[in-house]
Coordinates of C-alpha atoms and ligand atoms in Angstrom, one line a residue:
M1 CA -3.8 9.3 29.9
V2 CA -6.8 7.2 31.1
Q3 CA -8.7 8.5 28.1
N4 CA -5.9 7.5 25.8
I5 CA -5.8 4.0 27.3
K6 CA -9.6 3.7 26.8
Q7 CA -9.3 4.7 23.2
C8 CA -6.5 2.3 22.5
V9 CA -8.3 -0.6 24.1
Q10 CA -11.5 0.3 22.3
M11 CA -9.7 0.3 19.0
I12 CA -7.9 -3.0 19.6
R13 CA -11.2 -4.5 20.7
T14 CA -12.8 -3.5 17.4
F15 CA -10.2 -5.3 15.3
A16 CA -8.9 -8.2 17.5
P17 CA -11.2 -8.7 20.6
R18 CA -10.3 -12.3 21.2
E19 CA -6.6 -12.0 20.8
A20 CA -6.5 -8.9 22.9
L21 CA -8.4 -10.6 25.7
Q22 CA -6.1 -13.7 25.6
Y23 CA -3.0 -11.5 25.8
A24 CA -4.4 -9.5 28.7
V25 CA -5.6 -12.6 30.7
R26 CA -2.3 -14.4 30.3
S27 CA -0.3 -11.3 31.3
M28 CA -2.4 -10.8 34.4
L29 CA -2.2 -14.5 35.5
L30 CA 1.6 -14.3 35.1
A31 CA 1.7 -11.2 37.2
L32 CA -0.2 -12.9 40.0
A33 CA 2.1 -15.9 39.9
T34 CA 5.0 -13.7 41.2
P35 CA 3.6 -13.0 44.7
L36 CA 2.1 -16.5 44.9
L37 CA 5.6 -18.0 44.3
A38 CA 7.1 -15.7 46.9
V39 CA 4.6 -16.8 49.5
L40 CA 5.1 -20.5 48.7
I41 CA 8.9 -20.1 48.9
E42 CA 8.4 -18.5 52.4
R43 CA 6.2 -21.4 53.5
C44 CA 8.5 -24.0 52.1
I45 CA 11.5 -22.6 54.0
N46 CA 9.5 -22.2 57.3
T47 CA 8.1 -25.8 57.0
V48 CA 11.6 -27.2 56.3
V49 CA 13.0 -25.4 59.3
G50 CA 10.0 -26.5 61.4
M51 CA 10.4 -30.1 60.2
S52 CA 6.7 -30.4 59.2
R53 CA 7.1 -32.8 56.4
T54 CA 3.4 -33.0 55.1
E55 CA 3.0 -29.2 55.0
F56 CA 6.4 -28.9 53.3
L57 CA 5.4 -31.5 50.6
L58 CA 2.1 -29.6 50.1
Y59 CA 3.8 -26.2 49.6
F60 CA 6.6 -27.7 47.5
S61 CA 4.1 -29.4 45.2
L62 CA 2.2 -26.1 44.8
L63 CA 5.4 -24.3 44.2
T64 CA 6.4 -26.8 41.4
V65 CA 2.9 -26.6 39.8
I66 CA 2.8 -22.8 39.8
S67 CA 6.4 -22.6 38.5
F68 CA 5.6 -24.9 35.6
A69 CA 2.3 -23.0 35.0
S70 CA 4.3 -19.7 34.8
V71 CA 6.6 -21.2 32.1
W72 CA 3.6 -22.4 30.2
L73 CA 1.8 -19.1 30.6
E74 CA 4.9 -17.2 29.4
H75 CA 5.0 -19.3 26.3
F76 CA 1.2 -18.7 25.6
K77 CA 1.6 -15.0 26.3
R78 CA 4.2 -14.9 23.5
T79 CA 2.0 -16.7 21.1
A80 CA -1.0 -14.5 22.0
S81 CA 1.3 -11.5 21.3
V82 CA 2.1 -12.7 17.8
A83 CA -1.5 -13.6 17.1
L84 CA -2.6 -10.1 18.2
T85 CA -0.2 -8.3 15.9
E86 CA -1.1 -10.6 13.0
C87 CA -4.8 -10.2 13.5
L88 CA -4.5 -6.4 13.6
V89 CA -2.3 -6.3 10.5
E90 CA -4.9 -8.6 8.8
K91 CA -8.0 -6.6 9.8
C92 CA -6.9 -3.0 10.5
T93 CA -4.5 -2.4 7.5
P94 CA -7.3 -3.1 4.9
K95 CA -9.6 -0.7 6.8
I96 CA -7.0 2.0 6.5
I97 CA -6.6 1.4 2.7
D98 CA -10.4 1.4 2.3
K99 CA -10.7 4.6 4.2
L100 CA -8.0 6.2 2.0
N101 CA -10.2 5.2 -0.9
V102 CA -13.4 6.8 0.3
M103 CA -12.3 9.8 2.3
R104 CA -12.6 13.2 0.8
Y105 CA -9.8 14.1 -1.5
S106 CA -9.5 17.6 0.0
Y107 CA -8.0 16.1 3.2
F108 CA -4.8 15.6 1.2
D109 CA -4.5 19.4 0.8
N110 CA -4.8 20.4 4.4
A111 CA -1.6 20.7 6.5
A112 CA -3.3 19.5 9.8
T113 CA -4.8 16.4 8.1
A114 CA -1.6 15.8 6.2
D115 CA 0.1 15.4 9.6
I116 CA -2.4 12.8 10.6
M117 CA -1.9 10.9 7.4
E118 CA 1.9 11.1 7.8
R119 CA 1.4 9.3 11.2
V120 CA -1.0 6.8 9.8
S121 CA 1.2 6.0 6.8
R122 CA 4.1 4.9 9.1
N123 CA 3.2 1.3 9.9
P124 CA 0.6 2.3 12.5
V125 CA -0.9 -1.2 13.0
E126 CA 2.2 -2.7 14.5
A127 CA 2.7 0.3 16.6
L128 CA -0.9 0.1 17.8
A129 CA -0.4 -3.5 18.8
Q130 CA 2.8 -2.6 20.6
L131 CA 1.0 0.2 22.5
Y132 CA -1.7 -2.1 23.7
K133 CA 0.9 -4.6 24.8
T134 CA 2.8 -1.9 26.7
I135 CA -0.5 -0.8 28.4
I136 CA -1.1 -4.4 29.5
T137 CA 2.5 -4.8 30.6
C138 CA 2.2 -1.7 32.7
I139 CA -0.9 -3.0 34.4
A140 CA 0.7 -6.4 35.0
L141 CA 3.8 -4.8 36.4
A142 CA 1.7 -2.6 38.7
I143 CA -0.1 -5.8 39.9
R144 CA 3.2 -7.5 40.5
I145 CA 4.7 -4.6 42.3
F146 CA 1.7 -3.9 44.6
S147 CA 1.1 -7.6 45.4
V148 CA 4.7 -8.1 46.2
A149 CA 4.7 -4.9 48.3
L150 CA 2.0 -6.4 50.4
L151 CA 4.5 -9.0 51.6
Y152 CA 6.5 -6.2 53.3
F153 CA 3.5 -5.4 55.6
Q154 CA 4.5 -8.6 57.4
L155 CA 7.7 -6.9 58.4
S156 CA 6.0 -3.8 59.6
F157 CA 3.2 -1.5 58.6
A158 CA 5.6 1.4 58.0
F159 CA 7.6 -0.6 55.5
G160 CA 4.6 -1.7 53.6
V161 CA 3.1 1.9 53.4
T162 CA 6.4 3.6 52.5
L163 CA 7.1 1.1 49.8
I164 CA 3.6 1.6 48.3
L165 CA 4.1 5.4 48.5
L166 CA 7.4 5.2 46.7
M167 CA 5.8 3.1 44.0
V168 CA 3.0 5.6 43.6
V169 CA 5.5 8.5 43.3
E170 CA 7.4 6.4 40.7
I171 CA 4.2 5.9 38.7
A172 CA 3.2 9.6 39.0
I173 CA 6.6 10.6 37.6
G174 CA 6.1 8.2 34.7
I175 CA 2.7 9.7 34.0
V176 CA 3.9 13.3 34.1
S177 CA 6.9 12.6 31.8
N178 CA 4.6 10.6 29.6
K179 CA 2.3 13.7 29.2
E180 CA 5.3 15.8 28.4
F181 CA 6.4 13.4 25.7
N182 CA 2.9 13.4 24.3
R183 CA 2.8 17.2 24.2
L184 CA 6.3 17.2 22.6
F185 CA 5.5 14.6 19.9
S186 CA 2.3 16.5 18.9
A187 CA 4.2 19.8 18.6
E188 CA 7.1 18.2 16.8
L189 CA 5.0 16.5 14.1
P190 CA 5.2 19.2 11.4
K191 CA 9.0 19.2 11.9
E192 CA 9.1 15.5 11.7
R193 CA 7.1 15.6 8.5
K194 CA 9.6 18.0 6.9
L195 CA 12.5 15.8 8.1
S196 CA 11.0 12.7 6.6
Y197 CA 10.2 14.6 3.4
I198 CA 13.9 15.7 3.2
G199 CA 14.9 12.1 3.8
E200 CA 12.7 11.0 0.9
L201 CA 14.2 13.7 -1.4
L202 CA 17.7 12.5 -0.5
S203 CA 16.9 9.0 -1.5
Q204 CA 15.3 9.7 -4.9
K205 CA 17.5 9.9 -7.9
E206 CA 15.5 12.7 -9.6
S207 CA 15.8 15.1 -6.7
V208 CA 19.4 14.2 -5.9
F209 CA 20.2 14.8 -9.6
D210 CA 18.6 18.2 -9.3
F211 CA 20.5 19.1 -6.2
K212 CA 23.8 18.0 -7.7
L213 CA 23.1 20.0 -10.9
N214 CA 22.2 23.1 -9.0
Q215 CA 24.8 22.6 -6.3
S216 CA 22.0 23.0 -3.7
I217 CA 22.8 19.9 -1.6
G218 CA 24.6 22.1 1.0
Y219 CA 21.4 24.1 1.4
I220 CA 19.3 21.0 1.9
K221 CA 21.9 19.6 4.3
N222 CA 21.6 22.7 6.4
I223 CA 17.8 22.5 6.6
Q224 CA 18.1 18.8 7.6
K225 CA 20.7 19.6 10.2
N226 CA 18.7 22.5 11.7
L227 CA 15.5 20.4 11.9
A228 CA 17.3 17.4 13.4
N229 CA 19.1 19.6 15.9
S230 CA 16.0 21.3 17.1
L231 CA 14.2 18.0 17.5
L232 CA 17.1 16.5 19.4
K233 CA 17.3 19.5 21.7
E234 CA 13.7 19.4 22.6
R235 CA 13.8 15.6 23.3
V236 CA 17.0 15.8 25.3
G237 CA 15.4 18.6 27.4
I238 CA 12.5 16.5 28.4
N239 CA 14.6 13.4 29.0
L240 CA 16.8 15.4 31.3
K241 CA 13.8 16.7 33.2
A242 CA 12.4 13.2 33.6
E243 CA 15.9 11.9 34.6
R244 CA 16.1 14.4 37.5
Y245 CA 12.8 13.1 38.9
Y246 CA 14.0 9.5 38.6
L247 CA 17.2 10.2 40.4
I248 CA 15.3 11.6 43.4
N249 CA 13.1 8.5 43.4
V250 CA 16.1 6.2 43.1
F251 CA 17.8 8.0 46.0
M252 CA 14.6 7.5 48.2
M253 CA 14.5 3.9 47.1
L254 CA 18.1 3.4 48.2
V255 CA 17.4 4.9 51.7
W256 CA 14.4 2.6 52.0
T257 CA 16.5 -0.5 50.9
A258 CA 19.1 0.3 53.5
A259 CA 16.5 0.6 56.2
L260 CA 15.0 -2.7 55.0
L261 CA 18.3 -4.6 55.2
I262 CA 19.0 -3.2 58.7
S263 CA 15.5 -4.1 59.9
L264 CA 15.6 -7.6 58.4
I265 CA 19.0 -8.4 59.9
K266 CA 18.1 -7.0 63.3
G267 CA 14.8 -8.9 63.2
R268 CA 16.5 -12.2 62.2
L269 CA 19.1 -11.8 64.9
S270 CA 16.5 -11.2 67.5
G271 CA 14.3 -14.0 66.2
G272 CA 11.4 -11.7 65.4
V273 CA 11.6 -12.4 61.6
E274 CA 11.2 -16.1 60.5
L275 CA 13.8 -17.5 58.1
G276 CA 11.2 -17.9 55.4
L277 CA 10.1 -14.3 55.5
F278 CA 13.7 -13.1 55.7
C279 CA 14.7 -15.1 52.5
T280 CA 11.5 -14.1 50.7
L281 CA 11.8 -10.4 51.3
L282 CA 15.5 -10.4 50.5
G283 CA 14.8 -12.5 47.3
S284 CA 11.8 -10.4 46.3
Y285 CA 13.6 -7.1 46.4
P286 CA 15.6 -7.5 43.2
I287 CA 12.3 -8.6 41.4
L288 CA 10.6 -5.5 42.8
S289 CA 13.3 -3.1 41.7
E290 CA 13.4 -4.7 38.2
C291 CA 9.6 -4.4 37.9
Q292 CA 9.9 -0.8 39.1
S293 CA 12.5 0.2 36.5
E294 CA 10.6 -1.6 33.7
L295 CA 7.4 0.2 34.7
S296 CA 9.2 3.6 34.7
Y297 CA 10.6 2.9 31.3
Y298 CA 7.3 1.8 29.7
L299 CA 5.4 4.7 31.3
S300 CA 7.8 7.3 30.1
T301 CA 8.1 6.0 26.6
M302 CA 4.4 5.4 26.0
G303 CA 3.8 9.1 25.3
K304 CA 5.3 9.0 21.8
D305 CA 2.7 6.5 20.7
W306 CA -0.4 8.2 22.1
F307 CA -0.4 10.5 19.2
L308 CA -0.8 7.5 17.0
I309 CA -4.1 6.6 18.6
E310 CA -5.4 10.1 18.2
A311 CA -4.2 10.1 14.6
L312 CA -5.9 6.8 13.9
Q313 CA -9.1 8.0 15.5
K314 CA -9.2 11.2 13.6
F315 CA -8.3 9.4 10.5
F316 CA -11.1 7.0 10.8
A317 CA -13.5 9.9 11.6
F318 CA -12.6 11.8 8.4
D319 CA -15.6 12.6 6.2
E320 CA -16.3 10.1 3.5
I321 CA -17.6 10.7 0.0
E322 CA -21.3 10.1 0.0
E323 CA -21.4 7.3 -2.5
T324 CA -25.1 7.2 -2.8
E325 CA -25.8 8.1 -6.4
S326 CA -25.3 5.6 -9.2
L327 CA -25.4 6.3 -12.9
T328 CA -27.4 4.0 -15.2
E329 CA -27.8 6.3 -18.2
T330 CA -26.0 5.2 -21.4
L331 CA -25.7 8.8 -22.7
P332 CA -24.4 10.9 -19.8
E333 CA -24.3 14.7 -20.1
I334 CA -22.1 16.7 -17.7
V335 CA -23.1 20.2 -16.8
F336 CA -21.0 22.9 -15.1
S337 CA -23.4 25.5 -13.8
H338 CA -22.0 28.8 -12.4
V339 CA -19.1 27.0 -10.7
S340 CA -16.8 29.0 -8.5
F341 CA -14.1 27.3 -6.5
R342 CA -11.4 27.9 -4.0
Y343 CA -9.2 25.1 -2.6
P344 CA -10.0 24.0 1.0
G345 CA -8.3 26.2 3.5
T346 CA -7.6 29.0 1.0
E347 CA -9.3 32.3 0.5
K348 CA -8.6 33.0 -3.2
F349 CA -11.2 31.8 -5.8
V350 CA -9.3 30.0 -8.6
L351 CA -12.4 29.6 -10.7
R352 CA -15.3 32.0 -11.1
D353 CA -18.7 31.4 -12.6
I354 CA -17.7 28.6 -15.0
S355 CA -20.6 27.2 -17.0
F356 CA -20.5 24.7 -19.9
K357 CA -21.9 21.4 -21.1
L358 CA -20.1 18.2 -22.2
S359 CA -22.3 15.6 -23.9
A360 CA -21.6 12.0 -24.7
G361 CA -19.3 11.8 -27.8
Q362 CA -18.2 15.5 -27.5
T363 CA -14.6 16.6 -27.2
I364 CA -13.7 19.8 -25.4
A365 CA -10.3 21.3 -25.1
L366 CA -9.3 23.6 -22.2
V367 CA -6.6 26.1 -23.1
G368 CA -5.0 29.0 -21.2
A369 CA -1.9 30.1 -19.4
N370 CA -0.3 28.1 -16.6
G371 CA -2.3 28.6 -13.4
S372 CA -5.4 29.8 -15.2
G373 CA -7.5 26.9 -13.6
K374 CA -7.6 24.2 -16.3
S375 CA -6.5 21.3 -14.1
T376 CA -8.9 22.5 -11.4
I377 CA -11.8 22.2 -13.8
V378 CA -10.7 18.6 -14.6
K379 CA -10.6 17.8 -10.9
L380 CA -14.0 19.2 -10.3
L381 CA -15.3 17.4 -13.4
C382 CA -14.4 14.0 -12.0
G383 CA -15.6 14.8 -8.5
L384 CA -12.3 15.0 -6.6
Y385 CA -13.5 18.3 -5.1
E386 CA -16.9 19.9 -4.5
P387 CA -17.5 23.3 -6.1
T388 CA -17.6 26.1 -3.6
E389 CA -20.5 27.7 -5.5
G390 CA -22.6 26.3 -8.3
T391 CA -22.9 22.6 -9.3
V392 CA -21.2 20.0 -11.5
T393 CA -23.8 17.4 -12.4
V394 CA -24.1 14.3 -14.6
N395 CA -27.7 13.9 -15.8
G396 CA -28.8 16.0 -12.9
K397 CA -26.8 14.2 -10.2
D398 CA -23.9 15.8 -8.3
V399 CA -20.7 14.3 -9.7
H400 CA -19.0 14.2 -6.3
K401 CA -21.8 12.2 -4.9
L402 CA -21.5 9.4 -7.5
S403 CA -20.4 6.0 -6.3
L404 CA -16.8 5.2 -7.1
H405 CA -18.1 2.5 -9.4
S406 CA -20.2 5.0 -11.4
R407 CA -17.3 7.4 -11.6
N408 CA -15.0 4.7 -12.8
K409 CA -17.5 3.9 -15.6
L410 CA -17.8 7.6 -16.4
F411 CA -14.2 8.7 -16.5
S412 CA -10.8 7.5 -17.6
A413 CA -8.2 10.0 -16.7
V414 CA -4.5 10.8 -17.2
F415 CA -3.3 13.6 -15.0
Q416 CA 0.0 15.6 -15.2
D417 CA 1.3 13.9 -12.1
F418 CA 0.4 10.3 -13.1
Q419 CA 2.4 7.6 -11.5
T420 CA 4.4 4.7 -12.8
Y421 CA 4.8 1.9 -10.3
S422 CA 7.6 -0.5 -9.6
M423 CA 5.7 -3.4 -11.2
S424 CA 5.7 -5.0 -14.7
V425 CA 4.7 -3.0 -17.8
N426 CA 1.6 -5.1 -18.1
E427 CA 0.5 -4.5 -14.5
N428 CA 1.2 -0.8 -14.9
V429 CA -1.2 -0.7 -17.8
G430 CA -3.7 -3.2 -16.4
L431 CA -4.2 -1.1 -13.3
G432 CA -6.4 1.0 -15.5
N433 CA -9.0 -1.8 -15.2
V434 CA -8.0 -4.3 -12.5
Q435 CA -10.7 -6.8 -13.6
S436 CA -8.7 -7.2 -16.9
I437 CA -5.2 -7.0 -15.4
S438 CA -4.5 -10.5 -16.6
D439 CA -6.0 -10.0 -20.0
T440 CA -2.8 -9.7 -22.1
N441 CA -4.6 -9.1 -25.4
R442 CA -6.4 -6.1 -24.0
I443 CA -3.2 -4.8 -22.5
R444 CA -1.5 -5.3 -25.8
S445 CA -4.2 -3.4 -27.6
A446 CA -4.0 -0.5 -25.2
L447 CA -0.2 -0.4 -25.6
E448 CA -0.6 -0.3 -29.4
K449 CA -3.2 2.5 -29.2
A450 CA -0.7 4.5 -27.1
R451 CA 2.0 3.7 -29.6
L452 CA 4.2 2.0 -27.0
A453 CA 3.9 -1.7 -28.2
D454 CA 6.9 -1.5 -30.4
F455 CA 9.1 -0.3 -27.6
V456 CA 7.7 -2.9 -25.2
D457 CA 8.7 -5.6 -27.7
T458 CA 12.3 -4.5 -27.4
L459 CA 12.4 -5.0 -23.6
P460 CA 14.2 -8.0 -22.1
N461 CA 10.9 -9.6 -20.9
G462 CA 8.4 -7.7 -23.0
G463 CA 5.4 -6.8 -21.0
D464 CA 6.6 -8.7 -18.0
T465 CA 9.7 -6.4 -17.6
N466 CA 9.7 -4.5 -14.3
L467 CA 9.6 -0.7 -14.4
D468 CA 12.4 -0.3 -11.8
H469 CA 16.0 0.0 -12.9
L470 CA 17.1 -1.2 -9.4
D471 CA 15.4 -4.5 -10.1
A472 CA 17.5 -7.1 -12.0
G473 CA 16.4 -6.9 -15.6
G474 CA 14.2 -3.8 -14.8
V475 CA 14.1 -0.7 -16.9
S476 CA 13.5 3.0 -16.5
L477 CA 11.2 4.8 -19.0
S478 CA 11.8 8.2 -20.5
G479 CA 9.3 11.0 -19.8
G480 CA 7.5 10.5 -23.1
Q481 CA 7.4 6.7 -22.7
S482 CA 6.0 7.1 -19.2
Q483 CA 3.3 9.4 -20.6
R484 CA 2.4 6.8 -23.3
L485 CA 2.2 4.2 -20.6
A486 CA -0.2 6.4 -18.6
I487 CA -2.3 6.9 -21.7
A488 CA -2.3 3.1 -22.4
R489 CA -3.6 2.7 -18.8
A490 CA -6.4 5.1 -19.6
Y491 CA -7.3 3.1 -22.7
M492 CA -7.9 0.0 -20.5
N493 CA -11.0 1.5 -19.1
D494 CA -14.0 1.6 -21.4
A495 CA -15.3 4.8 -19.8
H496 CA -17.7 7.4 -21.3
F497 CA -15.2 10.2 -21.1
F498 CA -11.4 10.5 -21.4
L499 CA -9.8 13.2 -19.3
L500 CA -6.3 14.0 -20.5
D501 CA -4.6 16.7 -18.5
E502 CA -1.4 17.6 -20.3
P503 CA -0.5 14.0 -20.8
T504 CA 1.9 14.8 -23.7
S505 CA 4.1 17.5 -22.3
A506 CA 7.2 15.4 -22.4
M507 CA 6.7 14.5 -26.1
D508 CA 8.0 16.4 -29.1
P509 CA 5.3 18.2 -31.1
V510 CA 5.3 15.6 -33.9
A511 CA 4.9 12.7 -31.5
E512 CA 2.2 14.6 -29.7
S513 CA 0.3 15.5 -32.9
H514 CA 0.4 11.8 -34.0
L515 CA -0.8 10.7 -30.6
Y516 CA -3.7 13.2 -30.7
Q517 CA -4.6 12.1 -34.2
S518 CA -4.8 8.5 -33.2
F519 CA -6.5 9.5 -30.0
S520 CA -9.4 11.1 -32.0
D521 CA -9.8 7.9 -34.0
I522 CA -9.6 5.7 -30.9
I523 CA -12.1 7.6 -28.8
H524 CA -14.6 7.6 -31.6
G525 CA -18.0 8.0 -30.1
K526 CA -16.7 8.8 -26.6
G527 CA -16.5 12.2 -24.9
A528 CA -13.2 13.8 -23.9
V529 CA -11.7 16.8 -22.1
L530 CA -8.2 17.7 -23.3
V531 CA -5.8 20.0 -21.5
S532 CA -2.8 20.9 -23.6
H533 CA -0.6 23.8 -23.7
R534 CA 0.0 23.2 -27.4
L535 CA -2.9 24.8 -29.2
A536 CA -2.4 22.8 -32.4
S537 CA -3.5 19.7 -30.4
A538 CA -6.6 21.5 -29.1
A539 CA -7.7 21.9 -32.7
I540 CA -9.0 18.3 -32.8
A541 CA -11.6 19.1 -30.2
D542 CA -15.3 19.9 -31.1
S543 CA -15.1 23.0 -29.0
I544 CA -12.5 24.9 -27.1
L545 CA -12.8 26.8 -23.8
V546 CA -10.2 29.5 -23.3
I547 CA -9.6 30.1 -19.6
D548 CA -8.0 33.2 -18.2
K549 CA -7.5 33.8 -14.5
G550 CA -10.2 31.3 -13.6
E551 CA -12.8 32.5 -16.0
I552 CA -14.0 31.4 -19.4
V553 CA -13.0 34.2 -21.8
Q554 CA -13.8 32.5 -25.1
Y555 CA -15.7 29.5 -26.4
G556 CA -16.0 28.0 -29.8
T557 CA -14.4 25.8 -32.4
H558 CA -10.8 26.3 -33.6
S559 CA -11.9 28.1 -36.8
E560 CA -14.5 30.2 -34.9
L561 CA -11.9 31.3 -32.4
M562 CA -9.3 32.0 -35.1
S563 CA -11.7 34.1 -37.0
S564 CA -12.4 36.5 -34.1
E565 CA -9.9 38.7 -32.2
G566 CA -9.1 37.4 -28.7
L567 CA -6.7 35.5 -26.4
Y568 CA -6.9 32.3 -28.4
K569 CA -5.8 33.9 -31.7
E570 CA -3.0 35.8 -29.8
M571 CA -1.8 32.6 -28.1
Y572 CA -2.0 30.6 -31.4
A573 CA 0.0 33.3 -33.3
K574 CA 2.7 33.4 -30.6
Q575 CA 3.1 29.6 -30.6
S576 CA 3.1 29.4 -34.4
S577 CA 5.8 32.0 -34.6
W578 CA 7.8 30.2 -32.0
Y579 CA 7.7 26.9 -33.9
A580 CA 8.4 28.8 -37.2
E581 CA 11.5 30.4 -35.6
S582 CA 12.8 27.3 -34.0
G583 CA 12.1 25.4 -37.3
A584 CA 14.1 28.0 -39.3
Q585 CA 17.0 27.8 -36.8
E586 CA 17.1 24.1 -37.2
Ligands
ADP601 P1 -3.6 25.1 -14.7 O1 -4.0 23.7 -14.8 O2 -4.3 26.0 -15.6 O3 -2.1 25.3 -14.9 P2 -4.4 24.8 -12.0 O4 -5.8 24.5 -12.1 O5 -3.4 23.8 -11.7 O6 -4.0 25.7 -13.3 O7 -4.3 26.0 -10.8 C1 -5.1 27.1 -10.7 C2 -4.8 27.8 -9.4 O8 -5.1 27.0 -8.3 C3 -3.3 28.2 -9.3 O9 -3.2 29.5 -8.8 C4 -2.8 27.2 -8.3 O10 -1.7 27.8 -7.6 C5 -4.0 26.9 -7.5 N1 -3.9 25.5 -6.9 C6 -3.8 24.4 -7.6 N2 -3.8 23.3 -6.7 C7 -4.0 23.8 -5.5 C8 -4.1 23.2 -4.2 N3 -4.1 21.9 -4.0 N4 -4.3 24.0 -3.1 C9 -4.3 25.4 -3.3 N5 -4.2 26.0 -4.5 C10 -4.1 25.2 -5.6

């Protein structure tokens, strides 16, 4: 716990040192005001009873000043609290986004690191600020409790000591249950991740549509129910355990209170306890028990946020891409040399001994069955992963070591799982080159090249129409239109190579063939890697790599491959007969 507190304070100090200090100082001063006010009340009562006017005026003035100071401090503590959260949001959130940009892509494939990212993606900054405030509040409460407890030593040594002991037990229970919560929350994370994933599925129209169609909603509901039940059971179990300890403590506190009351009344009746002390101790007791229950509450609930600190620390320590290399050459050449690859955390090689060259201005098509490794080659090509064996270089430099800037100049990519965002059409396209996001002429030209401009003209607000049907005046695109949009986005970037990984799967063969024809005109002079399951589209490439089970089994131009026996000719014949049959049926 001490380690966690240290880590939290360190992290806060990195992002908002001044605001964190202001919040802490104001909280501590407020905490010290409580015993001071109690002592001054005692003195005021005693001096009134003893008729010593000057002393009374002195204590009363001090009491007034400190009361006003407390109100003032309370106000400034609240402003410091807001300032702290704002400062963290302003400074820490951009750091998280920057880190996501430079951390190794392979972290997204690993279950353990995916859990960390799940935590970090859930508004961690505000939770971090809250955690720091909770820590400071606990320290301030402990100061209040122990300084007020000192007043009870005036009654008797035994009262003072037993009170302090009870408080220590209380804090110890808080720490133990806190640890339990911490352990529970770490263990529960994979379940929570699944639960939030199911929540997401149930709020997305595509998946709900799928569940309805397949009548599978009952099955999903069951998974959700089982997960939620098992989480609830574990949490209730720990809460009950903590509750038992609290009850024992509350019982001991009640016994202590009864003894206090009896002792105070007896002391007052015998004249051993002054009226001031009598009133102060009676008056302080409710404050003391309120502070005590607040402290228990904060200590026992803090555990669920410790994991956040660990997650943030691990997240910031993730390896970053070494962006040391930059590319200045105007005619880059990419070389795959004896590349074998397995995905991080897996044993199976999905690519074996892949070697080929891609020069500036050259177009290569990758063809092969599903799962043969085509997309993996594209991911290695643009440096998202490092090869397990062999190298992928551009003019002798490792692709994965290139700076993001150089990679952006080198590649413009459309992947199978491209995204459309709930933004305007123009923004969706402009994101392909953020420097030109306001350049409507350039966006228009990209839309025209992708054969989407005519459709955009029919939209209520043209290029300014939002791509979200939930937005007033917004629209949803069809699968084929979304793919054209993604291609238009790729056209925005004047990169050396286009990487198109099945970007036309949702289009009909005629539309696809038109798009590839115009593509070969548009990319004139640029290099490209095309992945398409329709072999007729691959024919526009200068050379074709036929991939089977992670290996290159054939290499050549369309006519070369068609003139020799092999997988390409077999696949081409199968596809042609399929189109011929479906054409005849139509
Ligand atoms: P293709 O593009 O030819 O359909 P892929 O390159 O997508 O094939 O996949 C090749 C193999 O790698 C498949 O067996 C697939 O299951 C596996 N694979 C793809 N992505 C991952 C990943 N992130 N983690 C582990 N295995 C993966």
